Short mmCIF file of C-alpha atoms and ligand atoms in Angstrom, two decimals:
data_model
loop_
_atom_site.label_atom_id
_atom_site.label_comp_id
_atom_site.label_asym_id
_atom_site.label_seq_id
_atom_site.Cartn_x
_atom_site.Cartn_y
_atom_site.Cartn_z
CA MET A 1 0.00 0.00 0.00
CA SER A 2 1.11 3.52 -0.79
CA LYS A 3 1.59 5.86 2.15
CA LYS A 4 -0.87 8.71 2.66
CA SER A 5 0.30 12.13 1.58
CA SER A 6 1.46 14.41 4.38
CA GLY A 7 -1.37 16.64 3.22
CA SER A 8 -2.02 20.12 1.86
CA TRP A 9 -4.65 22.76 2.53
CA VAL A 10 -5.40 22.35 -1.20
CA GLU A 11 -7.83 19.51 -0.56
CA SER A 12 -7.79 17.95 -4.03
CA ALA A 13 -4.09 17.17 -3.46
CA ASN A 14 -4.96 14.79 -0.62
CA VAL A 15 -7.23 12.48 -2.63
CA ASP A 16 -5.90 8.91 -2.91
CA GLY A 17 -4.36 8.24 -6.30
CA CYS A 18 -3.91 11.94 -7.08
CA ASP A 19 -0.96 12.54 -9.43
CA PHE A 20 -0.01 15.81 -7.75
CA PRO A 21 0.14 15.54 -3.95
CA ILE A 22 2.35 17.97 -2.02
CA GLU A 23 5.21 15.45 -2.32
CA ASN A 24 5.33 16.00 -6.12
CA LEU A 25 5.20 19.73 -7.05
CA PRO A 26 6.05 19.42 -10.78
CA PHE A 27 6.67 22.53 -12.91
CA GLY A 28 4.54 23.48 -15.90
CA ARG A 29 3.94 26.42 -18.24
CA TYR A 30 0.56 27.60 -19.48
CA PHE A 31 -1.66 30.52 -20.36
CA LEU A 32 -5.11 31.33 -19.03
CA LYS A 33 -7.87 30.31 -21.43
CA SER A 34 -9.44 33.66 -20.60
CA ASP A 35 -6.31 35.63 -21.58
CA PRO A 36 -6.55 36.99 -25.14
CA LEU A 37 -2.81 37.75 -25.07
CA LYS A 38 -1.99 34.14 -24.12
CA GLN A 39 0.76 35.32 -21.80
CA LYS A 40 2.85 32.40 -20.61
CA ARG A 41 2.94 31.71 -16.88
CA LEU A 42 4.73 29.20 -14.70
CA GLY A 43 3.46 27.24 -11.76
CA VAL A 44 3.57 23.99 -9.86
CA ALA A 45 0.72 21.48 -9.94
CA ILE A 46 -0.97 20.78 -6.62
CA GLY A 47 -4.06 18.53 -6.73
CA ASP A 48 -6.32 19.81 -9.52
CA GLN A 49 -4.91 23.33 -9.09
CA ILE A 50 -1.79 25.25 -10.07
CA LEU A 51 0.17 27.49 -7.73
CA ASP A 52 0.95 30.38 -10.06
CA PHE A 53 4.27 32.15 -9.44
CA SER A 54 3.32 35.53 -10.91
CA THR A 55 0.35 35.84 -8.54
CA LEU A 56 2.14 34.18 -5.63
CA LYS A 57 4.80 36.87 -5.39
CA THR A 58 2.11 39.54 -5.03
CA CYS A 59 0.20 37.82 -2.23
CA ILE A 60 2.86 36.57 0.16
CA GLN A 61 6.16 37.81 1.51
CA VAL A 62 8.81 35.84 -0.37
CA PRO A 63 11.89 35.06 1.78
CA ASP A 64 14.92 37.17 0.85
CA SER A 65 16.91 34.13 -0.21
CA LEU A 66 14.23 33.30 -2.83
CA GLN A 67 13.39 36.78 -4.13
CA SER A 68 15.31 36.51 -7.38
CA VAL A 69 14.30 32.88 -7.96
CA VAL A 70 10.58 33.58 -7.59
CA GLN A 71 10.95 36.77 -9.62
CA SER A 72 12.42 34.84 -12.57
CA LEU A 73 9.75 32.13 -12.34
CA ALA A 74 7.08 34.84 -12.24
CA LEU A 75 8.33 36.03 -15.64
CA GLY A 76 7.28 32.69 -17.12
CA SER A 77 10.65 31.20 -18.07
CA LEU A 78 11.77 27.93 -16.50
CA ASN A 79 15.21 27.76 -18.16
CA ASP A 80 16.90 30.17 -15.73
CA PHE A 81 15.60 28.15 -12.80
CA MET A 82 16.78 24.90 -14.41
CA ALA A 83 20.29 26.37 -14.60
CA LEU A 84 20.45 26.95 -10.83
CA SER A 85 22.33 24.74 -8.40
CA ASP A 86 20.56 21.85 -6.67
CA GLN A 87 20.76 23.80 -3.44
CA SER A 88 18.82 26.78 -4.86
CA GLN A 89 16.20 24.53 -6.48
CA LEU A 90 15.81 22.65 -3.24
CA THR A 91 15.43 25.84 -1.22
CA LEU A 92 12.42 26.78 -3.36
CA ARG A 93 10.98 23.28 -3.01
CA VAL A 94 11.26 23.37 0.76
CA TRP A 95 9.52 26.76 0.90
CA LEU A 96 6.72 25.64 -1.46
CA SER A 97 6.24 22.50 0.63
CA ARG A 98 5.91 24.66 3.73
CA ILE A 99 3.40 27.19 2.35
CA LEU A 100 1.26 24.47 0.77
CA ALA A 101 1.26 22.22 3.84
CA GLN A 102 -1.94 21.57 5.76
CA ALA A 103 -0.55 23.31 8.81
CA PHE A 104 0.36 26.58 7.07
CA PHE A 105 -1.61 29.22 8.94
CA GLU A 106 -1.59 31.91 6.23
CA SER A 107 -3.10 29.73 3.51
CA SER A 108 -5.93 32.20 2.93
CA GLN A 109 -3.32 34.72 1.73
CA ILE A 110 -2.04 32.33 -0.93
CA ARG A 111 -5.39 31.05 -2.13
CA PRO A 112 -5.63 33.80 -4.82
CA ALA A 113 -2.48 32.31 -6.41
CA LEU A 114 -4.31 29.05 -7.16
CA ILE A 115 -5.58 28.54 -10.70
CA PRO A 116 -7.74 25.51 -11.58
CA GLN A 117 -5.93 23.31 -14.10
CA LEU A 118 -9.16 23.32 -16.14
CA ALA A 119 -8.80 27.08 -16.64
CA VAL A 120 -5.46 26.91 -18.46
CA GLU A 121 -3.96 25.56 -21.64
CA MET A 122 -0.60 23.90 -21.08
CA VAL A 123 2.34 24.69 -23.39
CA LEU A 124 5.88 23.27 -23.54
CA PRO A 125 7.39 23.66 -20.03
CA CYS A 126 10.52 25.49 -21.18
CA GLN A 127 12.56 26.60 -24.16
CA ILE A 128 13.96 23.33 -25.50
CA GLY A 129 17.05 24.13 -27.54
CA ASP A 130 18.10 20.60 -28.38
CA TYR A 131 16.53 17.18 -28.32
CA THR A 132 18.41 13.87 -28.38
CA ASP A 133 16.67 10.51 -28.54
CA PHE A 134 18.46 7.55 -27.00
CA TYR A 135 17.78 3.86 -27.52
CA ALA A 136 18.15 2.71 -23.91
CA GLY A 137 15.19 0.30 -23.86
CA ILE A 138 16.99 -3.01 -24.25
CA HIS A 139 13.87 -5.12 -24.79
CA HIS A 140 12.76 -2.74 -27.53
CA ALA A 141 16.21 -2.85 -29.13
CA MET A 142 16.07 -6.64 -28.92
CA ASN A 143 12.51 -6.93 -30.31
CA VAL A 144 13.20 -4.60 -33.24
CA GLY A 145 16.64 -6.12 -33.80
CA LYS A 146 15.12 -9.60 -34.10
CA MET A 147 12.88 -8.39 -36.95
CA LEU A 148 15.85 -6.95 -38.84
CA ARG A 149 18.70 -9.29 -37.86
CA PRO A 150 17.34 -12.52 -36.30
CA ASP A 151 20.83 -13.92 -35.73
CA ALA A 152 22.33 -10.88 -34.02
CA PRO A 153 19.48 -8.68 -32.77
CA LEU A 154 21.65 -6.36 -30.66
CA ALA A 155 24.29 -4.33 -32.43
CA GLU A 156 27.76 -4.96 -30.99
CA ASN A 157 28.01 -1.47 -29.51
CA TYR A 158 24.73 -1.70 -27.60
CA THR A 159 26.08 -2.91 -24.24
CA TYR A 160 29.07 -0.54 -24.43
CA LEU A 161 27.46 2.82 -25.10
CA PRO A 162 24.03 4.49 -24.92
CA VAL A 163 23.10 4.66 -28.62
CA GLY A 164 21.29 7.85 -29.66
CA TYR A 165 20.57 10.27 -32.50
CA HIS A 166 19.92 13.98 -32.69
CA GLY A 167 16.19 14.63 -32.83
CA ARG A 168 14.33 17.71 -33.89
CA ALA A 169 13.45 20.20 -31.12
CA SER A 170 11.22 22.34 -33.37
CA SER A 171 8.52 19.67 -33.68
CA LEU A 172 8.19 18.92 -29.97
CA LEU A 173 4.54 19.37 -29.04
CA PRO A 174 2.68 19.70 -25.74
CA SER A 175 0.29 16.91 -24.79
CA GLY A 176 -3.10 17.35 -26.43
CA SER A 177 -1.74 18.52 -29.79
CA GLY A 178 -3.19 16.83 -32.88
CA ILE A 179 -0.74 14.73 -34.89
CA LYS A 180 -0.80 15.21 -38.63
CA ARG A 181 -0.10 12.01 -40.52
CA PRO A 182 3.22 12.56 -42.33
CA VAL A 183 3.74 12.08 -46.04
CA GLY A 184 7.03 10.62 -47.17
CA GLN A 185 9.09 8.35 -49.31
CA THR A 186 8.98 4.62 -48.77
CA ARG A 187 9.52 1.38 -50.63
CA ALA A 188 7.73 -1.95 -50.57
CA SER A 189 9.75 -4.99 -49.57
CA ASP A 190 9.70 -6.26 -53.17
CA GLY A 191 12.62 -4.01 -54.08
CA LYS A 192 10.66 -2.04 -56.70
CA PRO A 193 11.31 1.74 -56.90
CA PRO A 194 10.18 3.87 -53.95
CA TYR A 195 7.04 6.01 -53.92
CA PHE A 196 5.77 9.05 -52.04
CA GLN A 197 2.58 8.80 -49.97
CA ALA A 198 0.93 9.37 -46.59
CA SER A 199 2.42 7.03 -44.01
CA ARG A 200 0.48 3.78 -43.58
CA ARG A 201 2.57 2.52 -40.68
CA LEU A 202 2.15 5.27 -38.13
CA ASP A 203 3.25 4.25 -34.64
CA TYR A 204 3.88 5.61 -31.15
CA GLU A 205 6.89 4.99 -28.90
CA LEU A 206 6.48 4.91 -25.11
CA GLU A 207 9.38 6.91 -23.69
CA LEU A 208 10.30 9.22 -20.87
CA GLY A 209 11.71 12.69 -21.49
CA ILE A 210 14.68 13.81 -19.39
CA PHE A 211 15.20 17.54 -18.91
CA ILE A 212 18.71 18.87 -18.42
CA GLY A 213 19.25 21.44 -15.68
CA GLN A 214 22.71 22.98 -15.38
CA GLY A 215 24.64 22.90 -18.62
CA ASN A 216 28.35 22.35 -19.27
CA GLU A 217 30.93 24.33 -21.21
CA LEU A 218 31.79 23.12 -24.71
CA GLY A 219 34.90 20.97 -24.35
CA SER A 220 34.22 20.07 -20.70
CA PRO A 221 32.71 16.59 -20.35
CA ILE A 222 30.47 15.89 -17.36
CA PRO A 223 31.94 13.02 -15.32
CA ILE A 224 29.43 10.37 -14.27
CA GLU A 225 30.03 11.21 -10.60
CA SER A 226 28.46 14.66 -11.08
CA ALA A 227 26.03 13.80 -13.90
CA GLU A 228 23.02 13.82 -11.58
CA ASP A 229 23.72 17.51 -10.81
CA HIS A 230 22.79 18.25 -14.43
CA PHE A 231 19.51 16.29 -14.41
CA PHE A 232 16.46 18.49 -13.77
CA GLY A 233 13.39 16.28 -14.11
CA ILE A 234 11.26 13.90 -16.14
CA CYS A 235 8.14 14.00 -18.32
CA ILE A 236 6.36 11.40 -20.49
CA LEU A 237 7.40 11.40 -24.16
CA ASN A 238 5.74 9.89 -27.23
CA ASP A 239 8.19 9.58 -30.12
CA TRP A 240 5.69 9.29 -32.99
CA SER A 241 7.24 7.18 -35.73
CA ALA A 242 6.32 6.53 -39.37
CA ARG A 243 7.72 3.02 -39.75
CA ASP A 244 7.44 2.91 -43.55
CA ILE A 245 9.33 6.19 -44.01
CA GLN A 246 11.84 5.24 -41.29
CA GLY A 247 12.52 1.80 -42.75
CA TRP A 248 13.52 3.13 -46.17
CA GLU A 249 15.44 6.24 -45.12
CA SER A 250 17.44 4.93 -42.15
CA ALA A 251 20.40 3.37 -43.96
CA PRO A 252 23.11 4.30 -43.18
CA LEU A 253 22.60 7.34 -40.92
CA GLY A 254 19.51 6.48 -38.87
CA PRO A 255 16.14 8.14 -38.14
CA PHE A 256 15.24 11.34 -39.96
CA LEU A 257 11.83 12.28 -41.46
CA GLY A 258 10.20 9.14 -40.07
CA LYS A 259 10.56 10.74 -36.64
CA SER A 260 10.93 14.51 -37.03
CA PHE A 261 7.29 15.27 -37.90
CA ALA A 262 6.15 15.25 -34.23
CA THR A 263 7.17 14.29 -30.70
CA SER A 264 4.66 14.83 -27.88
CA ILE A 265 5.56 15.46 -24.23
CA SER A 266 3.43 15.62 -21.10
CA ALA A 267 2.86 19.03 -19.55
CA TRP A 268 4.39 18.66 -16.08
CA VAL A 269 8.07 18.18 -15.31
CA VAL A 270 8.49 15.99 -12.22
CA THR A 271 11.73 17.07 -10.54
CA LYS A 272 14.52 14.76 -9.49
CA PHE A 273 13.82 15.72 -5.88
CA ALA A 274 10.30 14.32 -6.09
CA LEU A 275 11.69 11.14 -7.67
CA GLU A 276 14.24 10.56 -4.90
CA PRO A 277 12.11 7.98 -2.98
CA PHE A 278 11.84 5.87 -6.14
CA ARG A 279 15.57 5.47 -6.78
CA CYS A 280 16.85 1.92 -6.99
CA ALA A 281 19.97 -0.03 -7.83
CA HIS A 282 21.00 -0.18 -11.47
CA THR A 283 22.03 -3.65 -12.50
CA GLN A 284 21.15 -3.72 -16.22
CA SER A 285 24.52 -2.63 -17.53
CA LEU A 286 26.31 -5.27 -15.49
CA LYS A 287 24.60 -8.14 -17.25
CA SER A 288 26.92 -8.84 -20.16
CA ASN A 289 30.05 -6.74 -20.02
CA GLU A 290 31.24 -4.21 -17.49
CA PRO A 291 30.67 -0.61 -18.57
CA LEU A 292 33.81 1.36 -19.39
CA PRO A 293 35.02 3.40 -16.39
CA TYR A 294 33.60 6.72 -17.67
CA LEU A 295 30.11 5.13 -17.61
CA ASP A 296 30.47 3.50 -14.22
CA SER A 297 30.28 4.75 -10.64
CA LEU A 298 29.34 3.27 -7.29
CA ASN A 299 26.52 5.77 -6.91
CA ASN A 300 25.17 4.87 -10.34
CA ARG A 301 25.19 1.17 -9.50
CA GLN A 302 23.58 1.71 -6.13
CA SER A 303 20.89 4.24 -7.01
CA GLY A 304 21.20 5.25 -10.67
CA ALA A 305 17.83 3.82 -11.73
CA ILE A 306 14.32 5.11 -10.96
CA GLN A 307 11.19 2.98 -10.64
CA ILE A 308 8.48 4.53 -12.80
CA MET A 309 5.37 2.68 -13.97
CA LEU A 310 4.30 3.36 -17.56
CA GLU A 311 1.08 2.70 -19.46
CA VAL A 312 -0.21 3.10 -23.00
CA LEU A 313 -3.94 3.38 -23.71
CA ILE A 314 -5.83 3.83 -26.94
CA GLN A 315 -9.24 5.27 -27.70
CA THR A 316 -10.39 5.01 -31.29
CA LYS A 317 -12.84 7.50 -32.78
CA GLU A 318 -15.56 4.83 -32.65
CA MET A 319 -14.88 4.22 -28.95
CA LYS A 320 -14.99 7.93 -28.26
CA ASP A 321 -18.23 8.44 -30.19
CA LEU A 322 -19.89 5.64 -28.19
CA GLY A 323 -18.53 6.95 -24.89
CA GLU A 324 -16.33 3.89 -24.37
CA PRO A 325 -13.28 4.49 -22.15
CA PRO A 326 -9.71 4.22 -23.47
CA HIS A 327 -8.36 0.67 -23.52
CA ARG A 328 -5.02 -0.08 -21.86
CA LEU A 329 -2.71 -1.77 -24.32
CA VAL A 330 0.39 -2.32 -22.19
CA GLN A 331 2.16 -1.60 -18.93
CA SER A 332 5.91 -1.29 -18.48
CA GLU A 333 8.43 -0.04 -15.93
CA PHE A 334 11.39 2.28 -16.48
CA SER A 335 14.09 0.66 -14.35
CA GLN A 336 13.36 -2.78 -15.84
CA ALA A 337 13.24 -1.48 -19.40
CA ALA A 338 16.29 0.77 -19.53
CA TYR A 339 19.78 -0.64 -20.00
CA TRP A 340 21.34 2.76 -19.31
CA THR A 341 20.69 5.30 -16.55
CA ILE A 342 20.16 9.02 -16.87
CA ALA A 343 23.63 9.64 -15.41
CA GLN A 344 25.18 7.36 -18.03
CA MET A 345 23.32 9.14 -20.84
CA ILE A 346 24.54 12.54 -19.60
CA ALA A 347 28.12 11.32 -19.12
CA HIS A 348 28.18 9.70 -22.55
CA HIS A 349 26.51 12.63 -24.37
CA THR A 350 29.14 15.03 -23.05
CA SER A 351 32.11 12.63 -23.13
CA ASN A 352 33.36 14.14 -26.40
CA GLY A 353 33.03 17.67 -25.01
CA CYS A 354 29.55 18.28 -26.42
CA ASN A 355 27.76 20.93 -24.37
CA LEU A 356 24.31 20.51 -22.88
CA CYS A 357 22.16 23.55 -22.10
CA PRO A 358 19.47 24.12 -19.47
CA GLY A 359 16.17 22.90 -20.94
CA ASP A 360 17.69 20.39 -23.36
CA LEU A 361 15.65 17.21 -23.64
CA PHE A 362 16.62 13.55 -23.93
CA GLY A 363 14.24 10.80 -24.97
CA THR A 364 15.09 7.53 -23.25
CA GLY A 365 14.21 5.31 -26.19
CA THR A 366 11.18 3.04 -26.25
CA LEU A 367 10.68 1.52 -22.81
CA SER A 368 9.36 -1.93 -23.63
CA GLY A 369 9.40 -4.52 -20.88
CA PRO A 370 10.54 -8.11 -21.29
CA THR A 371 7.08 -9.50 -22.11
CA PHE A 372 4.61 -9.13 -24.96
CA ASP A 373 2.12 -7.18 -22.80
CA SER A 374 4.77 -4.58 -22.04
CA ALA A 375 5.78 -3.71 -25.61
CA GLY A 376 6.19 0.06 -25.99
CA SER A 377 5.24 0.36 -29.67
CA LEU A 378 2.77 -1.14 -32.13
CA LEU A 379 5.72 -2.27 -34.25
CA GLU A 380 6.51 -4.76 -31.49
CA LEU A 381 2.94 -5.42 -30.35
CA THR A 382 1.75 -6.38 -33.84
CA MET A 383 5.02 -7.87 -35.16
CA GLY A 384 5.44 -5.12 -37.71
CA GLY A 385 1.70 -4.95 -38.44
CA LYS A 386 1.48 -8.66 -39.29
CA GLN A 387 -0.43 -9.76 -36.17
CA LYS A 388 -3.16 -7.24 -35.64
CA ILE A 389 -4.42 -6.65 -32.12
CA THR A 390 -8.15 -6.74 -31.40
CA LEU A 391 -9.63 -4.04 -29.18
CA PRO A 392 -12.54 -4.78 -26.77
CA ASN A 393 -15.06 -3.40 -29.30
CA GLY A 394 -13.78 -5.75 -32.01
CA GLN A 395 -11.79 -3.15 -33.95
CA GLU A 396 -8.38 -4.29 -35.15
CA ARG A 397 -5.15 -2.33 -35.27
CA GLY A 398 -1.86 -3.00 -37.02
CA PHE A 399 -0.76 0.61 -36.93
CA LEU A 400 -2.58 3.81 -35.95
CA GLU A 401 -5.67 4.95 -37.84
CA SER A 402 -6.98 8.48 -38.18
CA GLY A 403 -8.95 9.53 -35.11
CA ASP A 404 -7.04 7.22 -32.76
CA MET A 405 -6.10 8.87 -29.49
CA VAL A 406 -2.95 7.52 -27.79
CA ILE A 407 -2.71 8.20 -24.05
CA MET A 408 0.48 7.57 -22.09
CA LYS A 409 0.52 7.64 -18.30
CA ALA A 410 3.31 7.35 -15.77
CA TYR A 411 3.42 7.21 -12.00
CA CYS A 412 5.63 6.13 -9.12
CA ALA A 413 4.07 3.88 -6.49
CA LEU A 414 5.91 1.85 -3.88
CA PRO A 415 4.83 0.42 -0.53
CA ASN A 416 5.11 2.93 2.32
CA THR A 417 5.84 5.79 -0.07
CA VAL A 418 3.50 8.55 -1.24
CA ARG A 419 2.39 7.88 -4.82
CA ILE A 420 3.18 10.62 -7.34
CA GLY A 421 2.12 10.85 -11.00
CA PHE A 422 3.22 12.52 -14.20
CA GLY A 423 -0.23 13.29 -15.63
CA GLU A 424 -0.78 12.18 -19.22
CA CYS A 425 0.79 12.54 -22.65
CA ILE A 426 -2.01 12.56 -25.22
CA GLY A 427 -2.05 12.82 -28.99
CA THR A 428 -4.75 12.20 -31.58
CA ILE A 429 -4.05 11.24 -35.19
CA LEU A 430 -5.71 13.82 -37.45
MN1 MN B 1 12.41 6.83 -30.03
#
């Protein structure tokens, strides 16, 4: 059983199963639906409300040590805050936890800074300068590898380095955005000349998004021992993929237009501080060969992984029209799915001197579990579209059809620990 939240005077935060109890306090950016200027604001989610920084600073005395921090958050930009030291970020968290706690006697003063989540439209949480997608889900790499190279599913480098490619930051979309089916070049397996058409093998990929906090100077690698200092927080990420376009274009340089048409992320960034109770030992990379020293540390072995439950649900247009609820396709779990930790990804990404900037985003790679019912993409779930899945209403799916809504959820739940959630990452095929 999960532990009960320590409680907030914001009552909706104390409801069992709530994603945003006082123990979470994730950051998000939004504008008021009633604001014709759509001015971007920042806040933290608490229950079904948001504590809005721009209002907060006008209704309560902000401690001197936090004046400049709250001032910059009130301007609606998260990147400056992400660049701060752990100590400064933690100081804000401690203060927010205090003023939102049940026992806080001046809660009536702060109440005007609460905005119902229903009254806002969420946008991307920060300025994301660069986006890199890794391939850390070993079961996914294995499943896909088997389709392409049955004899040697894993490439030789896989257990030595976190494989990745540079994604496209410009097409990152907030949850709720419609996904336009991409058009592109592909070729049938018969070897005849390629053609150009709307993708017929549109897929999702269940991933987590990792936000970078403090950056590093170009030419100065981040050693694995301090890599966690550069990790800000996590969101849910759906790496939409056009398998037909991807399959034809990928040789020899990897994903390009089959991926760059859209990537959706959930609205709230759950900070590393909120994830602390869900840390666990990382044993994946010890299975075959030892990692090279620059990807290995005692701390990484002991607590480099994080236990996060993941789910994918689908609601077709027909289901929606008939009022049928979304159907859960699979469940998976981050620490079981990922061969590499966040610290290893950061250490490897910067090992050649490459600089990371506050607000940069990593995708983890598809987080499939070891079993069929934990496959993180339709490519795996339907064996490349060959074995269609049947939904409860009898509809079949090989790949995504127009009108399909894909919903990804994530949460952390352990015995004797307060459950926290990530909200949802939603996208509908137009
Ligand atoms: Mn991916």
